[in-house]
Amino acid sequence: MTRAEKPDEAALSPRVREQRERILVAAQHCFVKYGFHAASMANIAEAAGMSAGLIYRYFPNKNAIVLAIIERQSEIELEDIRALSASMDPVEALMECFVEWSRPRPDMRIMNAALFLETSALATRDKQVAKAIHHADELACTEFVQWLEKPAEQGGIGMSSSISERRSLALMLLIEGLAVRAARDPKLDVQLLREALAEMVPRLMGE
């Protein structure tokens, strides 16, 4: 499903939006459990409690579901960045993200570490997925740059434009690294991580 083919969510009826959300949540659980390739439409239908035929009324194929999930995760990531920018303590905000990502049964309404790894791997093989992830990265970078350059009295960092793009990239790499670590090593010493972030984050936000 390309962006041009993506349905206008605002124009959809509440029932259709509810059904699409139900399918996406079920698909996320299946993709985390089985992986994108191993998960079948039958798996997704069973998890959603509906027939595979009904799912095809909302998504033409599994790839369309994958792209919709990437867009959904991108929107959640932007919300996480805004929460980070609004936080009085960005280190603690990052710690909260890590703890949530490390849960055995993560909330599918938050950015999911396992799905991040799955989509990253899939992007190396699927051009549509790679394009969707690239677009999501551009949105995240723009959100970070706007926050970093916003004057401090308006809730930003007041960073000069000459370095904001580099720091934006560094922050994205940090968050992605935390997501990878949460998926690979959920029992990481959180106090050690907090101390490491406390040393690093202020440097990223300073001139």
mmCIF file of C-alpha atoms in Angstrom:
data_model
loop_
_atom_site.group_PDB
_atom_site.id
_atom_site.type_symbol
_atom_site.label_atom_id
_atom_site.label_comp_id
_atom_site.label_asym_id
_atom_site.label_seq_id
_atom_site.Cartn_x
_atom_site.Cartn_y
_atom_site.Cartn_z
ATOM 1 C CA MET A 1 0.000 0.000 0.000
ATOM 2 C CA THR A 2 1.553 3.285 -1.092
ATOM 3 C CA ARG A 3 0.846 6.589 0.655
ATOM 4 C CA ALA A 4 -1.445 7.498 -2.233
ATOM 5 C CA GLU A 5 -3.423 4.280 -1.700
ATOM 6 C CA LYS A 6 -3.619 4.754 2.079
ATOM 7 C CA PRO A 7 -7.219 5.382 3.161
ATOM 8 C CA ASP A 8 -8.081 8.719 4.714
ATOM 9 C CA GLU A 9 -8.563 7.763 8.360
ATOM 10 C CA ALA A 10 -10.701 10.835 9.031
ATOM 11 C CA ALA A 11 -13.115 9.785 6.278
ATOM 12 C CA LEU A 12 -13.537 6.254 7.614
ATOM 13 C CA SER A 13 -16.503 5.319 9.761
ATOM 14 C CA PRO A 14 -15.874 4.585 13.464
ATOM 15 C CA ARG A 15 -16.653 0.916 12.790
ATOM 16 C CA VAL A 16 -14.032 0.681 10.027
ATOM 17 C CA ARG A 17 -11.407 2.450 12.138
ATOM 18 C CA GLU A 18 -12.175 0.098 15.029
ATOM 19 C CA GLN A 19 -11.807 -2.981 12.813
ATOM 20 C CA ARG A 20 -8.565 -1.741 11.286
ATOM 21 C CA GLU A 21 -7.142 -1.056 14.736
ATOM 22 C CA ARG A 22 -8.199 -4.518 15.894
ATOM 23 C CA ILE A 23 -6.397 -6.096 12.950
ATOM 24 C CA LEU A 24 -3.242 -4.010 13.432
ATOM 25 C CA VAL A 25 -2.975 -4.852 17.139
ATOM 26 C CA ALA A 26 -3.451 -8.556 16.369
ATOM 27 C CA ALA A 27 -0.897 -8.364 13.555
ATOM 28 C CA GLN A 28 1.658 -6.687 15.814
ATOM 29 C CA HIS A 29 1.324 -9.488 18.354
ATOM 30 C CA CYS A 30 1.771 -12.072 15.575
ATOM 31 C CA PHE A 31 4.758 -10.295 14.038
ATOM 32 C CA VAL A 32 6.447 -10.059 17.438
ATOM 33 C CA LYS A 33 5.727 -13.736 18.125
ATOM 34 C CA TYR A 34 6.492 -15.257 14.709
ATOM 35 C CA GLY A 35 8.321 -12.588 12.706
ATOM 36 C CA PHE A 36 6.973 -10.896 9.572
ATOM 37 C CA HIS A 37 7.638 -13.769 7.180
ATOM 38 C CA ALA A 38 6.480 -16.619 9.404
ATOM 39 C CA ALA A 39 3.282 -14.889 10.532
ATOM 40 C CA SER A 40 0.393 -15.726 8.212
ATOM 41 C CA MET A 41 -2.927 -14.043 7.525
ATOM 42 C CA ALA A 42 -4.482 -17.056 9.259
ATOM 43 C CA ASN A 43 -2.414 -16.285 12.385
ATOM 44 C CA ILE A 44 -3.526 -12.667 12.284
ATOM 45 C CA ALA A 45 -7.170 -13.640 11.747
ATOM 46 C CA GLU A 46 -7.077 -15.999 14.701
ATOM 47 C CA ALA A 47 -5.466 -13.360 16.946
ATOM 48 C CA ALA A 48 -8.027 -10.777 15.833
ATOM 49 C CA GLY A 49 -10.936 -13.178 16.320
ATOM 50 C CA MET A 50 -12.200 -12.780 12.766
ATOM 51 C CA SER A 51 -12.043 -14.607 9.459
ATOM 52 C CA ALA A 52 -9.157 -14.125 7.044
ATOM 53 C CA GLY A 53 -11.716 -13.125 4.433
ATOM 54 C CA LEU A 54 -12.914 -10.264 6.612
ATOM 55 C CA ILE A 55 -9.356 -8.991 7.054
ATOM 56 C CA TYR A 56 -8.990 -8.715 3.265
ATOM 57 C CA ARG A 57 -11.895 -6.231 3.288
ATOM 58 C CA TYR A 58 -9.651 -3.838 5.214
ATOM 59 C CA PHE A 59 -6.160 -4.740 3.950
ATOM 60 C CA PRO A 60 -5.484 -6.225 0.492
ATOM 61 C CA ASN A 61 -2.478 -8.276 1.671
ATOM 62 C CA LYS A 62 -0.023 -8.822 4.510
ATOM 63 C CA ASN A 63 2.400 -6.247 3.132
ATOM 64 C CA ALA A 64 -0.299 -3.576 3.426
ATOM 65 C CA ILE A 65 -0.646 -4.492 7.104
ATOM 66 C CA VAL A 66 3.127 -4.254 7.572
ATOM 67 C CA LEU A 67 3.207 -0.760 6.010
ATOM 68 C CA ALA A 68 0.250 0.351 8.128
ATOM 69 C CA ILE A 69 2.038 -0.850 11.256
ATOM 70 C CA ILE A 70 5.210 1.039 10.297
ATOM 71 C CA GLU A 71 3.152 4.212 9.896
ATOM 72 C CA ARG A 72 1.392 3.506 13.208
ATOM 73 C CA GLN A 73 4.718 2.968 14.979
ATOM 74 C CA SER A 74 6.046 6.172 13.394
ATOM 75 C CA GLU A 75 3.136 8.154 14.821
ATOM 76 C CA ILE A 76 3.793 6.635 18.255
ATOM 77 C CA GLU A 77 7.497 7.483 17.939
ATOM 78 C CA LEU A 78 6.627 11.124 17.231
ATOM 79 C CA GLU A 79 4.452 11.146 20.350
ATOM 80 C CA ASP A 80 7.394 9.723 22.328
ATOM 81 C CA ILE A 81 9.690 12.484 21.019
ATOM 82 C CA ARG A 82 7.148 15.131 22.031
ATOM 83 C CA ALA A 83 6.871 13.551 25.479
ATOM 84 C CA LEU A 84 10.659 13.575 25.750
ATOM 85 C CA SER A 85 10.811 17.247 24.758
ATOM 86 C CA ALA A 86 8.114 18.114 27.318
ATOM 87 C CA SER A 87 9.810 16.181 30.107
ATOM 88 C CA MET A 88 11.640 18.048 32.848
ATOM 89 C CA ASP A 89 14.065 15.112 33.041
ATOM 90 C CA PRO A 90 14.896 13.605 29.615
ATOM 91 C CA VAL A 91 17.059 10.897 31.234
ATOM 92 C CA GLU A 92 14.118 9.583 33.234
ATOM 93 C CA ALA A 93 11.900 9.837 30.142
ATOM 94 C CA LEU A 94 14.359 7.636 28.238
ATOM 95 C CA MET A 95 14.506 5.226 31.173
ATOM 96 C CA GLU A 96 10.718 4.922 31.146
ATOM 97 C CA CYS A 97 10.853 4.081 27.433
ATOM 98 C CA PHE A 98 13.473 1.397 28.033
ATOM 99 C CA VAL A 99 11.466 -0.173 30.866
ATOM 100 C CA GLU A 100 8.316 -0.253 28.712
ATOM 101 C CA TRP A 101 10.185 -1.743 25.743
ATOM 102 C CA SER A 102 11.677 -4.427 28.019
ATOM 103 C CA ARG A 103 8.339 -5.807 29.237
ATOM 104 C CA PRO A 104 7.705 -9.469 28.239
ATOM 105 C CA ARG A 105 4.280 -8.527 26.867
ATOM 106 C CA PRO A 106 4.706 -4.924 25.749
ATOM 107 C CA ASP A 107 1.777 -2.583 25.267
ATOM 108 C CA MET A 108 1.116 -2.492 21.525
ATOM 109 C CA ARG A 109 0.050 1.150 21.845
ATOM 110 C CA ILE A 110 3.671 2.179 22.422
ATOM 111 C CA MET A 111 6.668 1.969 20.106
ATOM 112 C CA ASN A 112 7.695 -1.685 20.160
ATOM 113 C CA ALA A 113 11.356 -2.739 20.316
ATOM 114 C CA ALA A 114 10.831 -6.171 18.736
ATOM 115 C CA LEU A 115 8.872 -4.653 15.859
ATOM 116 C CA PHE A 116 11.619 -2.074 15.394
ATOM 117 C CA LEU A 117 14.110 -4.902 14.851
ATOM 118 C CA GLU A 118 11.729 -6.786 12.552
ATOM 119 C CA THR A 119 11.022 -3.757 10.354
ATOM 120 C CA SER A 120 14.711 -2.810 10.222
ATOM 121 C CA ALA A 121 15.602 -6.286 8.977
ATOM 122 C CA LEU A 122 12.730 -6.309 6.490
ATOM 123 C CA ALA A 123 13.828 -2.935 5.100
ATOM 124 C CA THR A 124 17.027 -4.545 3.808
ATOM 125 C CA ARG A 125 14.931 -6.788 1.552
ATOM 126 C CA ASP A 126 11.778 -4.829 0.746
ATOM 127 C CA LYS A 127 11.959 -1.481 -1.054
ATOM 128 C CA GLN A 128 8.475 -0.409 0.027
ATOM 129 C CA VAL A 129 9.294 -1.038 3.670
ATOM 130 C CA ALA A 130 12.662 0.721 3.297
ATOM 131 C CA LYS A 131 10.902 3.768 1.808
ATOM 132 C CA ALA A 132 8.303 3.795 4.604
ATOM 133 C CA ILE A 133 11.002 3.617 7.292
ATOM 134 C CA HIS A 134 13.046 6.342 5.588
ATOM 135 C CA HIS A 135 9.985 8.601 5.622
ATOM 136 C CA ALA A 136 9.407 7.827 9.316
ATOM 137 C CA ASP A 137 13.044 8.686 10.064
ATOM 138 C CA GLU A 138 12.719 12.025 8.272
ATOM 139 C CA LEU A 139 9.659 12.912 10.357
ATOM 140 C CA ALA A 140 11.442 11.958 13.588
ATOM 141 C CA CYS A 141 14.546 13.977 12.682
ATOM 142 C CA THR A 142 12.426 17.020 11.861
ATOM 143 C CA GLU A 143 10.608 16.705 15.198
ATOM 144 C CA PHE A 144 13.909 16.533 17.069
ATOM 145 C CA VAL A 145 15.409 19.497 15.180
ATOM 146 C CA GLN A 146 12.349 21.659 15.897
ATOM 147 C CA TRP A 147 12.604 20.860 19.610
ATOM 148 C CA LEU A 148 16.357 21.427 19.770
ATOM 149 C CA GLU A 149 16.141 24.785 17.971
ATOM 150 C CA LYS A 150 13.081 26.069 19.836
ATOM 151 C CA PRO A 151 13.996 28.785 22.376
ATOM 152 C CA ALA A 152 14.350 27.587 25.956
ATOM 153 C CA GLU A 153 11.579 29.938 27.140
ATOM 154 C CA GLN A 154 9.227 28.099 24.763
ATOM 155 C CA GLY A 155 10.147 24.653 26.077
ATOM 156 C CA GLY A 156 13.001 23.916 23.681
ATOM 157 C CA ILE A 157 16.772 23.686 24.029
ATOM 158 C CA GLY A 158 17.698 26.856 22.125
ATOM 159 C CA MET A 159 20.333 25.092 20.050
ATOM 160 C CA SER A 160 21.859 26.712 17.003
ATOM 161 C CA SER A 161 20.838 25.382 13.607
ATOM 162 C CA SER A 162 24.492 24.701 12.791
ATOM 163 C CA ILE A 163 24.558 21.674 15.130
ATOM 164 C CA SER A 164 20.896 20.727 15.660
ATOM 165 C CA GLU A 165 20.777 18.296 12.726
ATOM 166 C CA ARG A 166 23.840 16.396 13.992
ATOM 167 C CA ARG A 167 22.465 16.229 17.536
ATOM 168 C CA SER A 168 19.086 15.126 16.194
ATOM 169 C CA LEU A 169 20.766 12.210 14.446
ATOM 170 C CA ALA A 170 22.717 11.351 17.601
ATOM 171 C CA LEU A 171 19.541 11.339 19.691
ATOM 172 C CA MET A 172 17.813 9.082 17.178
ATOM 173 C CA LEU A 173 20.758 6.683 17.235
ATOM 174 C CA LEU A 174 20.630 6.685 21.037
ATOM 175 C CA ILE A 175 16.908 5.872 21.140
ATOM 176 C CA GLU A 176 17.243 3.172 18.475
ATOM 177 C CA GLY A 177 20.157 1.700 20.408
ATOM 178 C CA LEU A 178 18.017 1.589 23.548
ATOM 179 C CA ALA A 179 15.282 -0.210 21.618
ATOM 180 C CA VAL A 180 17.759 -2.802 20.335
ATOM 181 C CA ARG A 181 19.190 -3.294 23.837
ATOM 182 C CA ALA A 182 15.694 -3.650 25.301
ATOM 183 C CA ALA A 183 14.917 -6.435 22.824
ATOM 184 C CA ARG A 184 18.276 -8.195 23.278
ATOM 185 C CA ASP A 185 19.010 -7.547 26.937
ATOM 186 C CA PRO A 186 15.816 -6.618 28.829
ATOM 187 C CA LYS A 187 17.506 -7.414 32.169
ATOM 188 C CA LEU A 188 20.213 -4.797 31.680
ATOM 189 C CA ASP A 189 21.231 -3.110 34.953
ATOM 190 C CA VAL A 190 18.879 -0.100 34.918
ATOM 191 C CA GLN A 191 20.955 1.872 37.403
ATOM 192 C CA LEU A 192 24.031 1.485 35.202
ATOM 193 C CA LEU A 193 21.966 2.572 32.203
ATOM 194 C CA ARG A 194 20.608 5.594 34.093
ATOM 195 C CA GLU A 195 24.150 6.656 35.024
ATOM 196 C CA ALA A 196 25.338 6.233 31.442
ATOM 197 C CA LEU A 197 22.445 8.310 30.092
ATOM 198 C CA ALA A 198 23.017 10.974 32.761
ATOM 199 C CA GLU A 199 26.557 11.414 31.417
ATOM 200 C CA MET A 200 25.623 11.362 27.742
ATOM 201 C CA VAL A 201 22.297 13.166 27.331
ATOM 202 C CA PRO A 202 23.359 16.578 28.737
ATOM 203 C CA ARG A 203 26.310 16.602 26.320
ATOM 204 C CA LEU A 204 23.998 15.941 23.375
ATOM 205 C CA MET A 205 21.779 18.829 24.409
ATOM 206 C CA GLY A 206 24.538 21.307 25.096
ATOM 207 C CA GLU A 207 26.388 23.551 22.669
#
